[in-house]
Amino acid sequence: MNLKDTNIIYLLSRITLVFIVLLLLTRILGKKQMSQLTFFNYITGITIGSIAANVVSESNQPFSDEFIGLIWWCVLTFLAGYIGLKSGKLRQIIDGQPTIVIKKGKIIRSALKSSRLNLDDLSMMLRKQNIFSIKEVEYAILEPNGDLSTLKKPENQQISKSDMNITTPIPKYLPSEIIADGKIIWHNLNELNLSEDWLNNQIKMQNISSSKDILYAELQSDGTLFIQKN
């Protein structure tokens, strides 16, 4: 057997061993890594993959060193998960804790800032849950894994209209942002064929002197304007 054949067999042996180890480790760690993907889980998953790739590709490095590094990183990940199960305080440090971003129908600006979210991000996350108006939300909680959990206001919770013989009106507009952080969203205003004079009248009707005093304003499906001040 020549040197080239020996190197191929050695490489295949490394790949096979890493494959088996990763298969076993994903059986232990994989369910939480995927179902509860916090930022910590995300980083550890990427690191495990990176170390495994180095074990396979870095033929000039001692195999034992790279392999021990892979095993030890997985052991640390497992220990962090086990500690999180046993201690609530340490779990908050490792995984983080939920953050209330809408409370009793009001946007918590300080919570958005601490979570590094802007109003566009919040609106996008609500739309993913088929919520097109912030006015419908009683509570919204940003989970440690980045998902947004919402509780609608009682009057906006789902109900079978056919069971109650209620006629469903056709909405005049798609709920859209009009003002965010005191700035008018001109693109949306033009899309909806609404004028600046109309907007100023709506603002004055709610006893607000300027759009700069508004944190968030949203056109409702019936044509009214929902406003939250700074």
Short mmCIF file of C-alpha atoms in Angstrom, two decimals:
data_model
loop_
_atom_site.label_atom_id
_atom_site.label_comp_id
_atom_site.label_asym_id
_atom_site.label_seq_id
_atom_site.Cartn_x
_atom_site.Cartn_y
_atom_site.Cartn_z
CA MET A 1 0.00 0.00 0.00
CA ASN A 2 1.52 3.31 -1.05
CA LEU A 3 1.56 6.60 0.86
CA LYS A 4 -1.36 8.06 -1.11
CA ASP A 5 -3.61 5.11 -0.27
CA THR A 6 -2.60 5.37 3.38
CA ASN A 7 -3.49 9.07 3.49
CA ILE A 8 -6.90 8.40 1.91
CA ILE A 9 -7.68 5.67 4.44
CA TYR A 10 -6.55 7.97 7.27
CA LEU A 11 -8.76 10.79 5.99
CA LEU A 12 -11.76 8.50 5.62
CA SER A 13 -11.20 7.20 9.13
CA ARG A 14 -11.16 10.75 10.52
CA ILE A 15 -14.35 11.66 8.66
CA THR A 16 -16.12 8.48 9.79
CA LEU A 17 -15.15 8.98 13.42
CA VAL A 18 -16.26 12.63 13.41
CA PHE A 19 -19.51 11.63 11.69
CA ILE A 20 -20.29 9.04 14.38
CA VAL A 21 -19.43 11.47 17.20
CA LEU A 22 -21.59 14.24 15.72
CA LEU A 23 -24.45 11.79 15.22
CA LEU A 24 -24.30 10.83 18.90
CA LEU A 25 -23.94 14.42 20.06
CA THR A 26 -26.86 15.67 17.99
CA ARG A 27 -29.02 12.97 19.56
CA ILE A 28 -28.11 14.41 22.96
CA LEU A 29 -28.04 18.14 22.15
CA GLY A 30 -29.95 18.46 18.89
CA LYS A 31 -33.55 18.73 20.08
CA LYS A 32 -32.94 21.73 22.29
CA GLN A 33 -30.51 23.25 19.80
CA MET A 34 -33.29 23.36 17.18
CA SER A 35 -36.53 23.75 19.14
CA GLN A 36 -35.24 26.39 21.58
CA LEU A 37 -32.65 28.14 19.44
CA THR A 38 -31.42 30.96 21.66
CA PHE A 39 -28.42 33.03 20.63
CA PHE A 40 -26.24 30.85 22.87
CA ASN A 41 -27.54 27.66 21.22
CA TYR A 42 -26.95 29.21 17.81
CA ILE A 43 -23.33 30.09 18.60
CA THR A 44 -22.53 26.71 20.16
CA GLY A 45 -24.06 24.90 17.17
CA ILE A 46 -21.95 26.91 14.71
CA THR A 47 -18.81 26.37 16.80
CA ILE A 48 -19.36 22.60 16.98
CA GLY A 49 -19.73 22.51 13.19
CA SER A 50 -16.62 24.63 12.72
CA ILE A 51 -14.50 22.46 15.01
CA ALA A 52 -15.78 19.31 13.30
CA ALA A 53 -14.85 20.77 9.90
CA ASN A 54 -11.34 21.53 11.17
CA VAL A 55 -10.97 17.99 12.48
CA VAL A 56 -11.75 16.64 9.01
CA SER A 57 -9.87 19.17 6.87
CA GLU A 58 -6.78 20.08 8.89
CA SER A 59 -4.67 17.04 8.11
CA ASN A 60 -1.48 18.78 9.21
CA GLN A 61 -2.81 19.28 12.75
CA PRO A 62 -2.69 16.53 15.41
CA PHE A 63 -5.96 14.64 15.14
CA SER A 64 -6.17 14.01 18.88
CA ASP A 65 -5.98 17.74 19.76
CA GLU A 66 -8.79 18.73 17.40
CA PHE A 67 -10.89 15.72 18.39
CA ILE A 68 -10.52 16.42 22.12
CA GLY A 69 -11.49 20.06 21.46
CA LEU A 70 -14.68 18.92 19.72
CA ILE A 71 -15.63 16.56 22.55
CA TRP A 72 -14.85 19.12 25.26
CA TRP A 73 -16.90 21.87 23.59
CA CYS A 74 -19.88 19.54 23.39
CA VAL A 75 -19.41 18.56 27.04
CA LEU A 76 -19.42 22.26 28.02
CA THR A 77 -22.60 22.81 25.97
CA PHE A 78 -24.25 19.87 27.70
CA LEU A 79 -23.16 21.13 31.14
CA ALA A 80 -24.52 24.62 30.37
CA GLY A 81 -27.88 23.08 29.47
CA TYR A 82 -27.88 20.92 32.60
CA ILE A 83 -27.04 23.91 34.82
CA GLY A 84 -29.86 25.84 33.18
CA LEU A 85 -32.28 23.08 34.15
CA LYS A 86 -31.18 23.20 37.78
CA SER A 87 -30.86 26.96 38.32
CA GLY A 88 -33.33 29.57 37.10
CA LYS A 89 -30.92 32.47 37.70
CA LEU A 90 -28.10 30.85 35.76
CA ARG A 91 -30.56 29.93 33.00
CA GLN A 92 -31.42 33.60 32.62
CA ILE A 93 -27.71 34.43 32.34
CA ILE A 94 -27.09 31.72 29.74
CA ASP A 95 -30.27 31.92 27.67
CA GLY A 96 -31.60 35.39 28.56
CA GLN A 97 -35.17 36.15 29.60
CA PRO A 98 -38.36 37.32 27.89
CA THR A 99 -38.86 41.04 27.31
CA ILE A 100 -42.29 42.71 27.22
CA VAL A 101 -42.31 45.07 24.23
CA ILE A 102 -46.05 45.86 24.21
CA LYS A 103 -47.89 46.15 27.52
CA LYS A 104 -51.62 46.85 27.80
CA GLY A 105 -51.67 47.97 24.18
CA LYS A 106 -48.76 50.41 24.57
CA ILE A 107 -45.36 50.05 22.94
CA ILE A 108 -42.56 49.97 25.54
CA ARG A 109 -39.93 52.08 23.87
CA SER A 110 -37.20 51.31 26.42
CA ALA A 111 -37.76 47.57 25.88
CA LEU A 112 -37.38 47.97 22.11
CA LYS A 113 -34.16 49.89 22.64
CA SER A 114 -32.68 47.34 25.04
CA SER A 115 -33.63 44.51 22.65
CA ARG A 116 -32.18 46.44 19.68
CA LEU A 117 -35.49 46.35 17.83
CA ASN A 118 -37.03 49.15 15.82
CA LEU A 119 -40.67 49.67 14.96
CA ASP A 120 -40.24 48.12 11.52
CA ASP A 121 -38.85 44.94 13.11
CA LEU A 122 -41.78 44.81 15.52
CA SER A 123 -44.33 45.28 12.74
CA MET A 124 -42.70 42.55 10.66
CA MET A 125 -42.77 40.09 13.57
CA LEU A 126 -46.44 40.85 14.18
CA ARG A 127 -47.30 40.35 10.51
CA LYS A 128 -45.72 36.89 10.67
CA GLN A 129 -48.47 36.09 13.18
CA ASN A 130 -51.15 37.54 10.89
CA ILE A 131 -51.44 40.66 13.03
CA PHE A 132 -51.42 43.71 10.75
CA SER A 133 -52.26 46.31 13.38
CA ILE A 134 -50.46 47.02 16.63
CA LYS A 135 -53.77 48.30 17.95
CA GLU A 136 -55.00 44.69 18.14
CA VAL A 137 -52.27 43.65 20.61
CA GLU A 138 -52.68 43.68 24.38
CA TYR A 139 -49.29 42.13 25.17
CA ALA A 140 -46.27 41.21 23.04
CA ILE A 141 -43.30 39.40 24.54
CA LEU A 142 -39.93 38.92 22.85
CA GLU A 143 -38.75 35.43 23.78
CA PRO A 144 -35.09 34.49 24.40
CA ASN A 145 -35.03 32.59 21.08
CA GLY A 146 -36.09 35.74 19.19
CA ASP A 147 -39.72 34.74 18.62
CA LEU A 148 -42.54 37.15 19.45
CA SER A 149 -45.43 35.86 21.57
CA THR A 150 -48.61 37.92 21.45
CA LEU A 151 -51.90 38.20 23.29
CA LYS A 152 -54.61 40.03 21.37
CA LYS A 153 -57.12 42.31 23.00
CA PRO A 154 -60.36 40.48 23.83
CA GLU A 155 -62.31 42.25 21.10
CA ASN A 156 -59.70 41.20 18.52
CA GLN A 157 -59.48 37.55 19.41
CA GLN A 158 -60.66 35.08 16.82
CA ILE A 159 -64.32 34.23 16.67
CA SER A 160 -66.49 32.38 14.16
CA LYS A 161 -68.51 35.13 12.53
CA SER A 162 -70.62 32.66 10.58
CA ASP A 163 -71.84 31.14 13.85
CA MET A 164 -73.06 34.57 14.95
CA ASN A 165 -74.51 35.56 11.56
CA ILE A 166 -72.24 38.59 11.38
CA THR A 167 -71.71 40.24 8.02
CA THR A 168 -68.02 40.67 7.32
CA PRO A 169 -67.26 44.14 5.92
CA ILE A 170 -64.60 44.53 3.25
CA PRO A 171 -61.69 46.55 4.71
CA LYS A 172 -61.05 49.91 3.07
CA TYR A 173 -57.30 49.83 3.74
CA LEU A 174 -54.53 47.46 4.68
CA PRO A 175 -53.27 48.63 8.11
CA SER A 176 -50.06 50.55 7.41
CA GLU A 177 -47.46 52.59 9.26
CA ILE A 178 -47.89 56.30 8.73
CA ILE A 179 -45.54 57.71 11.38
CA ALA A 180 -42.63 55.98 13.13
CA ASP A 181 -40.38 57.69 15.69
CA GLY A 182 -41.85 61.08 14.79
CA LYS A 183 -41.12 60.70 11.07
CA ILE A 184 -43.81 60.49 8.40
CA ILE A 185 -43.61 57.43 6.16
CA TRP A 186 -44.19 59.26 2.89
CA HIS A 187 -44.05 56.12 0.78
CA ASN A 188 -46.97 54.54 2.64
CA LEU A 189 -48.92 57.79 2.60
CA ASN A 190 -48.56 58.04 -1.17
CA GLU A 191 -49.38 54.34 -1.67
CA LEU A 192 -52.68 54.88 0.13
CA ASN A 193 -53.45 58.06 -1.87
CA LEU A 194 -53.60 60.12 1.31
CA SER A 195 -52.44 63.73 1.51
CA GLU A 196 -50.35 65.55 4.06
CA ASP A 197 -53.37 67.78 4.82
CA TRP A 198 -55.44 64.71 5.66
CA LEU A 199 -52.71 63.51 8.03
CA ASN A 200 -52.39 66.89 9.73
CA ASN A 201 -56.16 67.03 10.25
CA GLN A 202 -56.16 63.57 11.79
CA ILE A 203 -53.35 64.58 14.14
CA LYS A 204 -55.11 67.79 15.19
CA MET A 205 -58.34 65.89 15.83
CA GLN A 206 -56.46 63.97 18.53
CA ASN A 207 -55.10 67.20 20.07
CA ILE A 208 -51.54 66.64 18.92
CA SER A 209 -49.64 69.61 17.55
CA SER A 210 -46.93 67.89 15.52
CA SER A 211 -45.99 64.52 14.08
CA LYS A 212 -42.72 64.81 16.03
CA ASP A 213 -44.73 64.19 19.20
CA ILE A 214 -45.88 60.80 17.89
CA LEU A 215 -44.04 57.54 18.52
CA TYR A 216 -46.22 55.49 16.20
CA ALA A 217 -49.23 56.13 13.98
CA GLU A 218 -51.02 53.51 11.96
CA LEU A 219 -53.85 53.69 9.45
CA GLN A 220 -56.61 51.24 10.40
CA SER A 221 -58.60 49.14 7.95
CA ASP A 222 -61.65 51.39 8.44
CA GLY A 223 -59.69 54.55 7.58
CA THR A 224 -59.15 55.84 11.12
CA LEU A 225 -55.73 56.66 12.52
CA PHE A 226 -54.34 54.94 15.60
CA ILE A 227 -51.76 57.12 17.38
CA GLN A 228 -49.42 56.53 20.29
CA LYS A 229 -47.57 59.56 21.61
CA ASN A 230 -43.93 59.62 22.66
#
